[in-house]
Coordinates of C-alpha atoms and ligand atoms in Angstrom, one line a residue:
X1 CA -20.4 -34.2 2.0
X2 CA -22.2 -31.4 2.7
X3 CA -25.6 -31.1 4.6
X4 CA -27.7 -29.4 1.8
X5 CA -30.5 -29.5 4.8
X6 CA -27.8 -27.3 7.6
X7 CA -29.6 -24.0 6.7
X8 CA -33.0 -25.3 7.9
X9 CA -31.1 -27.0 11.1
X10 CA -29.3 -23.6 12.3
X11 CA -29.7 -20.1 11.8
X12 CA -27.3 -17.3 10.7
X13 CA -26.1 -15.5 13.1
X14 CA -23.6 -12.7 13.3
X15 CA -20.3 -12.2 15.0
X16 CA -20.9 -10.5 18.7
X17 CA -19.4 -7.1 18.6
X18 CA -18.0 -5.1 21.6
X19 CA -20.7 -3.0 24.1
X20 CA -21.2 0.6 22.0
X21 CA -19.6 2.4 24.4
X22 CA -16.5 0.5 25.2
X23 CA -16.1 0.7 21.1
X24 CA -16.2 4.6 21.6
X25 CA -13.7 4.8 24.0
X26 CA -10.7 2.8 22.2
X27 CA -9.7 2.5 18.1
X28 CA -9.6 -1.4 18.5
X29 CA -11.3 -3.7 16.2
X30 CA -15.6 -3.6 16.8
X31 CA -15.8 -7.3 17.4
X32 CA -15.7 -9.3 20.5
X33 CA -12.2 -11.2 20.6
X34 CA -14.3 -14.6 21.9
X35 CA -12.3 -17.7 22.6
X36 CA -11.1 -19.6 19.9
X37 CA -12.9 -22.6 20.8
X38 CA -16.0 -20.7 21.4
X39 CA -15.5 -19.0 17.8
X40 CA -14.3 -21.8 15.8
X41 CA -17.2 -23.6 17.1
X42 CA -19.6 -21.3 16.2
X43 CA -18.2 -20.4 12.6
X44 CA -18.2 -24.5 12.1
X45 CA -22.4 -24.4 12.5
X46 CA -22.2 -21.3 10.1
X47 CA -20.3 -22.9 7.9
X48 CA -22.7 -26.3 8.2
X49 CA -25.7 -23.9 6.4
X50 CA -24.0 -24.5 3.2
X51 CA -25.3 -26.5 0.7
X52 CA -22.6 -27.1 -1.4
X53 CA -24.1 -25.9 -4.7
X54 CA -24.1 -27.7 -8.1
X55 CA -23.4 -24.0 -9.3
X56 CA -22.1 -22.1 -6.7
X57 CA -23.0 -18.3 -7.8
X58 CA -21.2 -17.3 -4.5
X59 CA -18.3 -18.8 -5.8
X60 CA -17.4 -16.5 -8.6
X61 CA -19.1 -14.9 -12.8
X62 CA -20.6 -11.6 -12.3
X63 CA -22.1 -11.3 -9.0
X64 CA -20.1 -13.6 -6.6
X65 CA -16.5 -13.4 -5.5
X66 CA -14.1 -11.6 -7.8
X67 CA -11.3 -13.7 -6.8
X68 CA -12.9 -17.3 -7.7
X69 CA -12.7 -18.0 -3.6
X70 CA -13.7 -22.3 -3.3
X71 CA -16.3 -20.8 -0.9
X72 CA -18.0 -24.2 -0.9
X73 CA -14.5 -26.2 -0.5
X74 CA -13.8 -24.5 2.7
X75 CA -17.2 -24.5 4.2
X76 CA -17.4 -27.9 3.7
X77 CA -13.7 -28.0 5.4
X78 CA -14.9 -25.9 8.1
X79 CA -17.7 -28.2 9.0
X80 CA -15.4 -31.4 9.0
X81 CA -13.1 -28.8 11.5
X82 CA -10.1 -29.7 9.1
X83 CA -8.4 -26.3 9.2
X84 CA -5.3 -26.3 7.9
X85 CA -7.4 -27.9 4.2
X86 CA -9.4 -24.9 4.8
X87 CA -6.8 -22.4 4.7
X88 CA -4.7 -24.0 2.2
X89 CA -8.2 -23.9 -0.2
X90 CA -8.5 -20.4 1.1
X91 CA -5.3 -19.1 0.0
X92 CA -5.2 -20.9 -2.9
X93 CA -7.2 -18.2 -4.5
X94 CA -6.9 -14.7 -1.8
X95 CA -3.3 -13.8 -0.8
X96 CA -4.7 -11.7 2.3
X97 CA -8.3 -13.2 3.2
X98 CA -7.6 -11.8 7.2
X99 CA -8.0 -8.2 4.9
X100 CA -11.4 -9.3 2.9
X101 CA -12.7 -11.1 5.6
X102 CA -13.0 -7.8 7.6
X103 CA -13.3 -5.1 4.9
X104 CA -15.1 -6.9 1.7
X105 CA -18.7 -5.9 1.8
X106 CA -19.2 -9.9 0.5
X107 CA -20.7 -9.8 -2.9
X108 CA -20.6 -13.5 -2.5
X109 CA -23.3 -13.5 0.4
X110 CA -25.5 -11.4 -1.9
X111 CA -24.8 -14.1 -4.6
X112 CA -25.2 -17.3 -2.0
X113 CA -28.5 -19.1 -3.0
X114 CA -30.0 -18.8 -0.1
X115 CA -29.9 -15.3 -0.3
X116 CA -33.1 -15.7 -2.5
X117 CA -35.7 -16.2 0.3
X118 CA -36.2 -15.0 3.4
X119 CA -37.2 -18.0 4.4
X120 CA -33.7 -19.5 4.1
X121 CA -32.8 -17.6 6.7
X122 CA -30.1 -15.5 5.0
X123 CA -27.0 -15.9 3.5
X124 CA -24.5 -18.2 4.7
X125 CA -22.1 -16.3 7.0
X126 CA -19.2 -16.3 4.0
X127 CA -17.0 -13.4 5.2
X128 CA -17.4 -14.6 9.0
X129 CA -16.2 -18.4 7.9
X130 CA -13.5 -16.5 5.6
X131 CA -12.6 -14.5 8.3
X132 CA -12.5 -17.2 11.3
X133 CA -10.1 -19.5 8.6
X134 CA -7.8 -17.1 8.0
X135 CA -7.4 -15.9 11.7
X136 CA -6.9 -19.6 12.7
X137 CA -4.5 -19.8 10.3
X138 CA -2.2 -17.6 11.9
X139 CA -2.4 -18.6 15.3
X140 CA -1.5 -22.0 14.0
X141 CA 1.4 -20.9 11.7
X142 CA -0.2 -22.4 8.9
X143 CA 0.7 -19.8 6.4
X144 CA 4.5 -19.9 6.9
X145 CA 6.7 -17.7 4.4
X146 CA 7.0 -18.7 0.6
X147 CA 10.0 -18.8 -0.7
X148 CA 10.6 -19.5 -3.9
X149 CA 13.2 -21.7 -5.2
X150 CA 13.5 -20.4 -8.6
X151 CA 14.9 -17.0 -9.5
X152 CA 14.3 -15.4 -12.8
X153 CA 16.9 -13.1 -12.5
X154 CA 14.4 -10.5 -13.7
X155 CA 13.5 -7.4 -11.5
X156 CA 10.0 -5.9 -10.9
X157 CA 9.4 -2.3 -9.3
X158 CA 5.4 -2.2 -7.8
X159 CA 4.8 1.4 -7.6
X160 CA 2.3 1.6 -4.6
X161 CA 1.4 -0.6 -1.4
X162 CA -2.1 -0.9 -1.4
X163 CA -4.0 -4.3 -1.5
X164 CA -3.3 -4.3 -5.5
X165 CA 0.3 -3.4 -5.3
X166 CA 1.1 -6.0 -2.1
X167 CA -0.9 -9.1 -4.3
X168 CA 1.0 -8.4 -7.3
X169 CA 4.0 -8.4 -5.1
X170 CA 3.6 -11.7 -3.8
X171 CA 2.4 -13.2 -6.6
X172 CA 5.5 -12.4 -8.6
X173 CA 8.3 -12.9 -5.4
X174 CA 7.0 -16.5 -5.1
X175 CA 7.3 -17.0 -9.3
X176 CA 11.0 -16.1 -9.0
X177 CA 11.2 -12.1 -9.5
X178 CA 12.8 -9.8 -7.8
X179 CA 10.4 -7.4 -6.6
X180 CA 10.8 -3.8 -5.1
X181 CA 7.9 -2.3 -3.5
X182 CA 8.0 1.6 -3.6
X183 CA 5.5 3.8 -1.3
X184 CA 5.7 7.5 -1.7
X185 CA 4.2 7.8 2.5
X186 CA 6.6 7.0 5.4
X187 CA 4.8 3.5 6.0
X188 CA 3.4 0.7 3.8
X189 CA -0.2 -0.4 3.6
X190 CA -1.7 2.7 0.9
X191 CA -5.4 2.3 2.0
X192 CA -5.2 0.0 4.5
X193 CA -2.9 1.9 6.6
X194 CA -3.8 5.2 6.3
X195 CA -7.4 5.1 5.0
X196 CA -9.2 2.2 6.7
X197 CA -9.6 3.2 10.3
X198 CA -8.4 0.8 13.0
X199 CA -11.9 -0.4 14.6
X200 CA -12.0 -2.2 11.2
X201 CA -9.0 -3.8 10.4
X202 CA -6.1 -3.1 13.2
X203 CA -2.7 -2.3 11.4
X204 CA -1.2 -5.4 13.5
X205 CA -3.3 -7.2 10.6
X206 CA -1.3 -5.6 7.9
X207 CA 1.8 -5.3 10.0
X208 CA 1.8 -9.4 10.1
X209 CA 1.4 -9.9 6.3
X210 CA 4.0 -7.3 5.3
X211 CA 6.5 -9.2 7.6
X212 CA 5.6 -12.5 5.2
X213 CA 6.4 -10.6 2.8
X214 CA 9.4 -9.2 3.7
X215 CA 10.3 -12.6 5.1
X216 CA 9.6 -14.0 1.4
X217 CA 12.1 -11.7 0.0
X218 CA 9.9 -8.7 -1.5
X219 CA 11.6 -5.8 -0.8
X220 CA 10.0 -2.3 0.2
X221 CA 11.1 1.2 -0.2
X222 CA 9.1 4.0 1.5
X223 CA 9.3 7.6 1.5
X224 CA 10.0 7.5 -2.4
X225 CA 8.0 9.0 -5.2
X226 CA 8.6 7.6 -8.3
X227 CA 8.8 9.9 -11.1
X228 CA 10.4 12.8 -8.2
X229 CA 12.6 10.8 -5.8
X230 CA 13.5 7.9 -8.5
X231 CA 13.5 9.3 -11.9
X232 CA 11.4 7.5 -14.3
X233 CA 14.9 6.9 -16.5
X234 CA 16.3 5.1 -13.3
X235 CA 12.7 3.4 -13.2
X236 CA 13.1 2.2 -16.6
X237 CA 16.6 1.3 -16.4
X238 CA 16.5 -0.8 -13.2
X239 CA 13.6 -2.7 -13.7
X240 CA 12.7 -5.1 -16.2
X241 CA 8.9 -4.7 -15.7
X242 CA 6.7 -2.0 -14.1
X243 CA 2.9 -2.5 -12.4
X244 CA 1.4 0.9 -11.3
X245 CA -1.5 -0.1 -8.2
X246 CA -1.1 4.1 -7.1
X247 CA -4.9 3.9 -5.7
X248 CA -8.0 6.2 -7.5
X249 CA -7.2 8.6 -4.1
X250 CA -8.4 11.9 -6.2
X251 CA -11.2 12.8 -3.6
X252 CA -14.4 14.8 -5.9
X253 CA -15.3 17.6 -4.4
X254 CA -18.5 20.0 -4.1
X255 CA -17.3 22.8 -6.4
X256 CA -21.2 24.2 -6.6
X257 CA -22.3 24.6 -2.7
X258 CA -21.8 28.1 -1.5
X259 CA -20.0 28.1 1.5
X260 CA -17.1 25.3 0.3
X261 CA -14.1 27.3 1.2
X262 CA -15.5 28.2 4.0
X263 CA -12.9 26.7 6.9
X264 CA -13.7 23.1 8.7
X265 CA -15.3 21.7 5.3
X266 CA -12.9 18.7 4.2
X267 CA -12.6 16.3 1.8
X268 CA -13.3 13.1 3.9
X269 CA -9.7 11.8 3.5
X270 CA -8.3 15.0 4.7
X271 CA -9.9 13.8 7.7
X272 CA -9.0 10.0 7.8
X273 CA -5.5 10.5 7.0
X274 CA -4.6 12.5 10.1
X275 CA -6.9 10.5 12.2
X276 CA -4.9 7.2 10.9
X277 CA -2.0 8.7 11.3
X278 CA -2.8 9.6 15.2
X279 CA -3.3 6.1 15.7
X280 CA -0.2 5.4 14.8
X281 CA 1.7 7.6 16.7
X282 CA 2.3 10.4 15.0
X283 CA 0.9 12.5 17.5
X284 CA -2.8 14.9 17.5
X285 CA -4.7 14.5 13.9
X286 CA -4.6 18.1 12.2
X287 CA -8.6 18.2 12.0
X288 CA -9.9 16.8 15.0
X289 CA -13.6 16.3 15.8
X290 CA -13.4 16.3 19.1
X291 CA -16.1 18.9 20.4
X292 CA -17.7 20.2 17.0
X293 CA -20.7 19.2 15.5
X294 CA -19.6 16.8 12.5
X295 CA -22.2 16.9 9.1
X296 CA -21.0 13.9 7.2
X297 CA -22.0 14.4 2.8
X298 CA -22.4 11.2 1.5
X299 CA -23.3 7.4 2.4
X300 CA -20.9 5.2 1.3
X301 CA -18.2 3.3 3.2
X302 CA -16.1 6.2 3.2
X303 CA -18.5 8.5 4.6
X304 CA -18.8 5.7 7.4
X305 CA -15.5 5.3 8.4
X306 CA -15.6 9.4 8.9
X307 CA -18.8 8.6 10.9
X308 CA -17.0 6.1 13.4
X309 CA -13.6 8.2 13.3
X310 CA -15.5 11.0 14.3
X311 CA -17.3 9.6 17.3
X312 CA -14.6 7.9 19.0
X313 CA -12.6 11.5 18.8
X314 CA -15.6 13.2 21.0
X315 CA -17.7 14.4 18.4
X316 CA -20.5 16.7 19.7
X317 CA -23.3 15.4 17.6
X318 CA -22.2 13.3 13.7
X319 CA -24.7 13.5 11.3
X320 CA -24.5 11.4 7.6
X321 CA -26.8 12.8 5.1
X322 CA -27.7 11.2 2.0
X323 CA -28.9 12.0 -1.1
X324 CA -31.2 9.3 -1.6
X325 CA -33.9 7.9 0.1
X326 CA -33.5 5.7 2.6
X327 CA -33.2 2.0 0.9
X328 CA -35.3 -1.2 2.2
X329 CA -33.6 -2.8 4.9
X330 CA -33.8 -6.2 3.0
X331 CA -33.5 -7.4 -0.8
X332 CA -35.8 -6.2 -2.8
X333 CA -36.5 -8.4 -5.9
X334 CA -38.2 -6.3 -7.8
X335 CA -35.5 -4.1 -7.9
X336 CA -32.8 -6.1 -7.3
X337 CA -33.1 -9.9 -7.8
X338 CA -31.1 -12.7 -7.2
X339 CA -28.0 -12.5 -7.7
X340 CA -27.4 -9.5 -8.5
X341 CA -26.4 -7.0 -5.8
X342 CA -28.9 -5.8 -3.3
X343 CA -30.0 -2.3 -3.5
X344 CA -30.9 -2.4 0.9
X345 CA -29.7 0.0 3.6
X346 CA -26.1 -0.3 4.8
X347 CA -25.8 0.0 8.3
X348 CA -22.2 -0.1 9.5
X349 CA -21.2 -1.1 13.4
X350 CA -20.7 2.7 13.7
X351 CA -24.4 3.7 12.7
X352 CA -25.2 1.5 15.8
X353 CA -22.8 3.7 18.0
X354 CA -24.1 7.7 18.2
X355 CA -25.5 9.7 15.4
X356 CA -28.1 9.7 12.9
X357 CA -28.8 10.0 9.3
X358 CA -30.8 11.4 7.0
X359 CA -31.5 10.2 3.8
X360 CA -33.3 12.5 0.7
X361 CA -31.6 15.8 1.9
X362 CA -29.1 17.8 0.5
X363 CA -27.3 20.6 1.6
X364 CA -27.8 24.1 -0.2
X365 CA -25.5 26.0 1.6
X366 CA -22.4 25.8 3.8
X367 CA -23.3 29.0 6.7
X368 CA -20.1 30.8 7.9
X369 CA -19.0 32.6 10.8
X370 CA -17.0 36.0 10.7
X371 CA -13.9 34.2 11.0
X372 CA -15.1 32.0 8.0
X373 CA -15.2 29.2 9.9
X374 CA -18.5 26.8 8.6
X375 CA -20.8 26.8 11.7
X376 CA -23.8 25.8 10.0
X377 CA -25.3 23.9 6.7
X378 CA -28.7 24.8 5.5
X379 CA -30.6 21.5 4.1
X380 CA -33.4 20.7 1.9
X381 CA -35.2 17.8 1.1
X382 CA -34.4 16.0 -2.7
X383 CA -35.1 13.3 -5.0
X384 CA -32.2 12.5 -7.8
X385 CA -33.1 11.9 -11.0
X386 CA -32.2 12.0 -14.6
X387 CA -32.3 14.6 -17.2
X388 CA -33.4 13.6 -20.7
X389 CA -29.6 13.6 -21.3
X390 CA -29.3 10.8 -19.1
X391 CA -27.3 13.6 -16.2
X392 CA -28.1 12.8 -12.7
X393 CA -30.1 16.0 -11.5
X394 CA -30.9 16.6 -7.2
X395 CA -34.2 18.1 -7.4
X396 CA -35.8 20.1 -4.2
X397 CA -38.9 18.4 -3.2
X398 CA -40.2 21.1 -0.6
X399 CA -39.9 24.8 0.3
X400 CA -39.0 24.4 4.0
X401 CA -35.1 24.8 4.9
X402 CA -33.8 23.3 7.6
X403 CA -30.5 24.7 9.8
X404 CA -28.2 22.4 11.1
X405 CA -25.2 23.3 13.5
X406 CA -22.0 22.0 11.4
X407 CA -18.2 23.0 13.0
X408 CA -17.1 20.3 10.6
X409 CA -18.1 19.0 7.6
X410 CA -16.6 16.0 5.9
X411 CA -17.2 15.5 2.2
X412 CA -17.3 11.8 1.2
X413 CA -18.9 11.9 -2.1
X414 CA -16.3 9.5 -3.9
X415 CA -13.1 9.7 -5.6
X416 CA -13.0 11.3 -9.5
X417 CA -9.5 9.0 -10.4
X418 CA -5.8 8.7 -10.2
X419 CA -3.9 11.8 -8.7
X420 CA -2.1 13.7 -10.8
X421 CA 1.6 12.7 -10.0
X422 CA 5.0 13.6 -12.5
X423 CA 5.3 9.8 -12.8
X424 CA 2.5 9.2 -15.5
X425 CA 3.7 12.3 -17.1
X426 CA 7.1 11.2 -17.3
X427 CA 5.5 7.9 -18.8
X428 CA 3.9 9.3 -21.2
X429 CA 0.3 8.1 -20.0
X430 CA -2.7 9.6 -20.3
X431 CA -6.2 9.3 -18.0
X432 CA -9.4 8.2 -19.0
X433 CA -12.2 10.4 -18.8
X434 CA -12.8 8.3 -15.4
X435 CA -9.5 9.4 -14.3
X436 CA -8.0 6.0 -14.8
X437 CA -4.9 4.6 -16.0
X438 CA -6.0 2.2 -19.5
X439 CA -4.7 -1.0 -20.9
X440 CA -5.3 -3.6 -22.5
X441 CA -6.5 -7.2 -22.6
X442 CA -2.6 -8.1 -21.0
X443 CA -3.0 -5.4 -18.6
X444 CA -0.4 -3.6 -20.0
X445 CA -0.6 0.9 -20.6
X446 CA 0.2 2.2 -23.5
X447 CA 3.9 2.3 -21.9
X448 CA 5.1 -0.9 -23.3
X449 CA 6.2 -2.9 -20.0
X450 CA 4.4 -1.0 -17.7
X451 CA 1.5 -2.4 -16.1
X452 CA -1.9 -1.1 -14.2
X453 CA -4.0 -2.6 -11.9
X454 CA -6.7 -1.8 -8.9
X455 CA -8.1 1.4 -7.8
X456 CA -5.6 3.0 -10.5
X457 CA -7.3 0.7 -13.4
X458 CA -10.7 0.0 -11.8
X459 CA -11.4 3.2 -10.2
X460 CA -12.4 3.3 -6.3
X461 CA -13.5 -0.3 -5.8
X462 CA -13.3 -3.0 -3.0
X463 CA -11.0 -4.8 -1.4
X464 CA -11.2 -7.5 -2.8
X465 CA -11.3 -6.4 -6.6
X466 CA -7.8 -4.9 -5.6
X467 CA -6.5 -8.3 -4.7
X468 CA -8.0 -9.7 -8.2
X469 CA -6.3 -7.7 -10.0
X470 CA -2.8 -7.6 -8.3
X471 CA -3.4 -11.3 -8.8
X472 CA -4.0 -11.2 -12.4
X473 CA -1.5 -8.6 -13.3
X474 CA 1.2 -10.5 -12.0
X475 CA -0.1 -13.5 -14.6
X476 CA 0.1 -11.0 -17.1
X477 CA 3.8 -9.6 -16.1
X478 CA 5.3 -13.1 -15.5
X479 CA 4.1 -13.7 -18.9
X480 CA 5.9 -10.8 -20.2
X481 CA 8.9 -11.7 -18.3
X482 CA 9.2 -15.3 -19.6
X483 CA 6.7 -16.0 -22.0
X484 CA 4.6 -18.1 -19.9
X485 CA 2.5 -18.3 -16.4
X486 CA 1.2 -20.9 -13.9
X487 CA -0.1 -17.8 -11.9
X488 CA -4.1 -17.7 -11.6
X489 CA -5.5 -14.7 -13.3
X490 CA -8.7 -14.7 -11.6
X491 CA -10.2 -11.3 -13.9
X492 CA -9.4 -9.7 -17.1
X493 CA -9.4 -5.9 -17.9
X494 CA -12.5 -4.1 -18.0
Ligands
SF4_501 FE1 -23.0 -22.6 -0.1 FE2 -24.4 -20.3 -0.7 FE3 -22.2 -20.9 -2.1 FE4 -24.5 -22.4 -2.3 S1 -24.3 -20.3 -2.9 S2 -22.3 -23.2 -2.2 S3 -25.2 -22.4 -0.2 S4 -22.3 -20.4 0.1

């Protein structure tokens, strides 16, 4: 049984990340690889704080984990040291928790009771115990291939290989489907490949799960568009059932800033791609920081991975502006109380590494050279508010302008929906006015047998909202299939 007195006995603390500079100088993962004794030992006194709640809120409803993790099952497993419990409890309810346990921002630790008072001492360390369990369990081969021992004789195309897509995958390979995975880009992974950077999840990561996968008998097509390089008669024809998880990668753009065609000003994953793809081995990115003063628009996760890509490629100077003003650095109840999720200031390992940011500023114009090359942005201070309409409005708060050198500028101001791609044409479906794909309470578009779920359904979202859904669709096409499911549906449709 859990010690519901461990949070008063032993403090939180954080994972030990690598020295600044030797991050800069490689793409590997932030954190200190320590010995496994030394880390499974530590997570074990993280995973002690836990109280094992009559009501865990970290555990799942509207501000824990989407995926229904038994958050207090395995830290109690953790603390007993039984591992191989632990990670059969963890993937009981998260097909990939070696992706969430580095990328999920862990709405459950802003749910975790403890959470509630300083005094606590902070959340239990969820995504470090989530992380620690599922790294353990590879090194001890205790997530062998599934296979499945039933076959349904039915067929499955997943168009896309991002978090959503690979979940669904799984989930329907081990219920007896024959799944086909088909990427459009020459490798698999969607996001995780080619838009989350290495220093936070190393593509060995993704490289090991796909080869479950594979192993499992999911099968994986790349360098095909469906819709173009598979007609969407062949789709239909072949396939008994269809889940679209094509990612919300429509990046929005500043269409009002003078000075946005000016050359160097990107959309942000203009600038990940490439870099991505360098690390891979594809040779120089096609917009490289290296030398040039980066301005970074926008404070979100994506604006930090530019942040950290940027450095490690020699920036000159990186610079991450911000609309708002600069958040409290802890929970503030009045305006965000337990459990909902904090409104405090994000501050990624890269913040910590070179640069700065500035938060209440916007930029009023993009300053070219006579080549028409960007070289510098002009900036003013702001406050955002609302209109009567309810319309978000940036509002100048002072005369003064201030110049800023800028050879690059990275815009990282979020993602307006699914790209347009002949597929959804050639199925007949239209986009909401968020730019997403719709469907209803089975998960199912107005394209009878086709299904939708993450980023495409959701819009931009995290990690681990990408698994829940793969998760759930495959419940809902399973169904479909064969009129029934014992597959966990962990969310339903919003
Ligand atoms: Fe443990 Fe926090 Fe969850 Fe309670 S809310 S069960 S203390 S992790």
């Amino acid at each position: 049984m859990a010690d519901p007195y461990g949070f008063l006995k032993h403090s939180r603390s954080e994972p030990k990340k690598r020295p600044a500079a030797e991050r800069l100088s490689d793409w590997n993962e932030v954190y200190l690889d320590v010995p496994a004794e030394q880390r499974d030992e530590e997570v074990r006194v993280q995973a002690t704080r836990c109280m094992d709640c009559g009501v865990p809120f970290c555990h799942s409803g509207s501000a824990g984990c989407p995926l229904g993790n038994l958050i207090p099952e395995w830290n109690d497993l953790v603390r007993r040291g039984d591992w191989e419990s632990a990670s059969d409890r963890l993937h009981a309810t998260n097909n990939f928790p070696e992706f969430t346990g580095r990328l999920c921002p862990a709405p459950c630790e802003a749910a975790c009771v403890l959470s509630i008072s300083h005094d606590a001492g902070g959340p239990v360390a969820i995504k470090r115990v989530e992380q620690a369990i599922a790294d353990v369990s590879w090194e001890q081969g205790l997530v062998p291939p599934v296979q499945s021992h039933v076959s349904s004789g039915k067929k499955v195309a997943v168009v896309g290989s991002g978090p959503a897509g690979l979940a669904a995958a799984q989930q329907l390979t081990r219920a007896g489907h024959e799944v086909t995975v088909f990427e459009r880009d020459d490798r698999l992974g969607g996001l995780l490949r080619y838009g989350i950077p290495e220093f936070k999840m190393e593509k060995k990561v993704l490289d090991r799960r796909l080869a479950q996968l594979r192993k499992e008998g999911t099968r994986f097509v790349t360098g095909c568009e469906v819709g173009v390089d598979l007609t969407v008669e062949e789709l239909r024809s072949k396939f008994d059932a269809v889940v679209l998880a094509v990612g919300a990668l429509r990046g929005r753009d500043d269409t009002t800033t003078p000075g946005r065609s000016l050359k160097g000003v990107h959309l942000a994953m203009e600038h990940l791609v490439p870099a991505n793809r360098a690390c891979e081995g594809d040779g120089p990115p096609a917009i490289d920081a290296a030398g040039k003063h980066v301005v970074i628009i926008g404070g979100g996760d994506t604006g930090a991975d530019c942040y950290g890509t940027a450095s490690r490629q020699g920036a000159a100077s990186v610079l991450q502006l911000d609309q708002y003003p600069m958040p409290p650095s802890t929970r503030d109840n009045d305006r965000s109380p337990w459990p909902v999720w904090p409104w405090i200031l994000r501050t990624y390992p890269a913040h910590e590494e070179a640069g700065e940011r500035k938060f209440a500023v916007a930029v009023e114009k993009f300053v070219g050279d006579e080549d028409g090359h960007v070289r510098q942005i002009q900036l003013r201070k702001v406050r955002v508010e609302k209109d009567a309409s309810g319309r978000r409005q940036v509002v100048p708060t002072s005369e003064e302008v201030e110049v800023l050198p800028a050879d690059l500028v990275l815009l990282a101001i979020g993602f307006e929906g699914v790209e347009h791609m002949p597929l959804l044409d050639g199925l007949g479906l239209r986009l909401t006015p968020r730019g997403t794909i719709s469907c209803g309470s089975d998960w199912q578009t107005q394209s009878p047998g086709v299904f939708v779920c993450g980023d495409a359904h959701r819009g931009a979202s995290l990690v681990v909202w990408a698994i829940a859904e793969g998760r759930s669709v495959a419940n809902a096409v399973d169904r479909f299939l064969t009129g029934s499911s014992d597959l966990p549906s962990p969310v339903i449709p919003t």
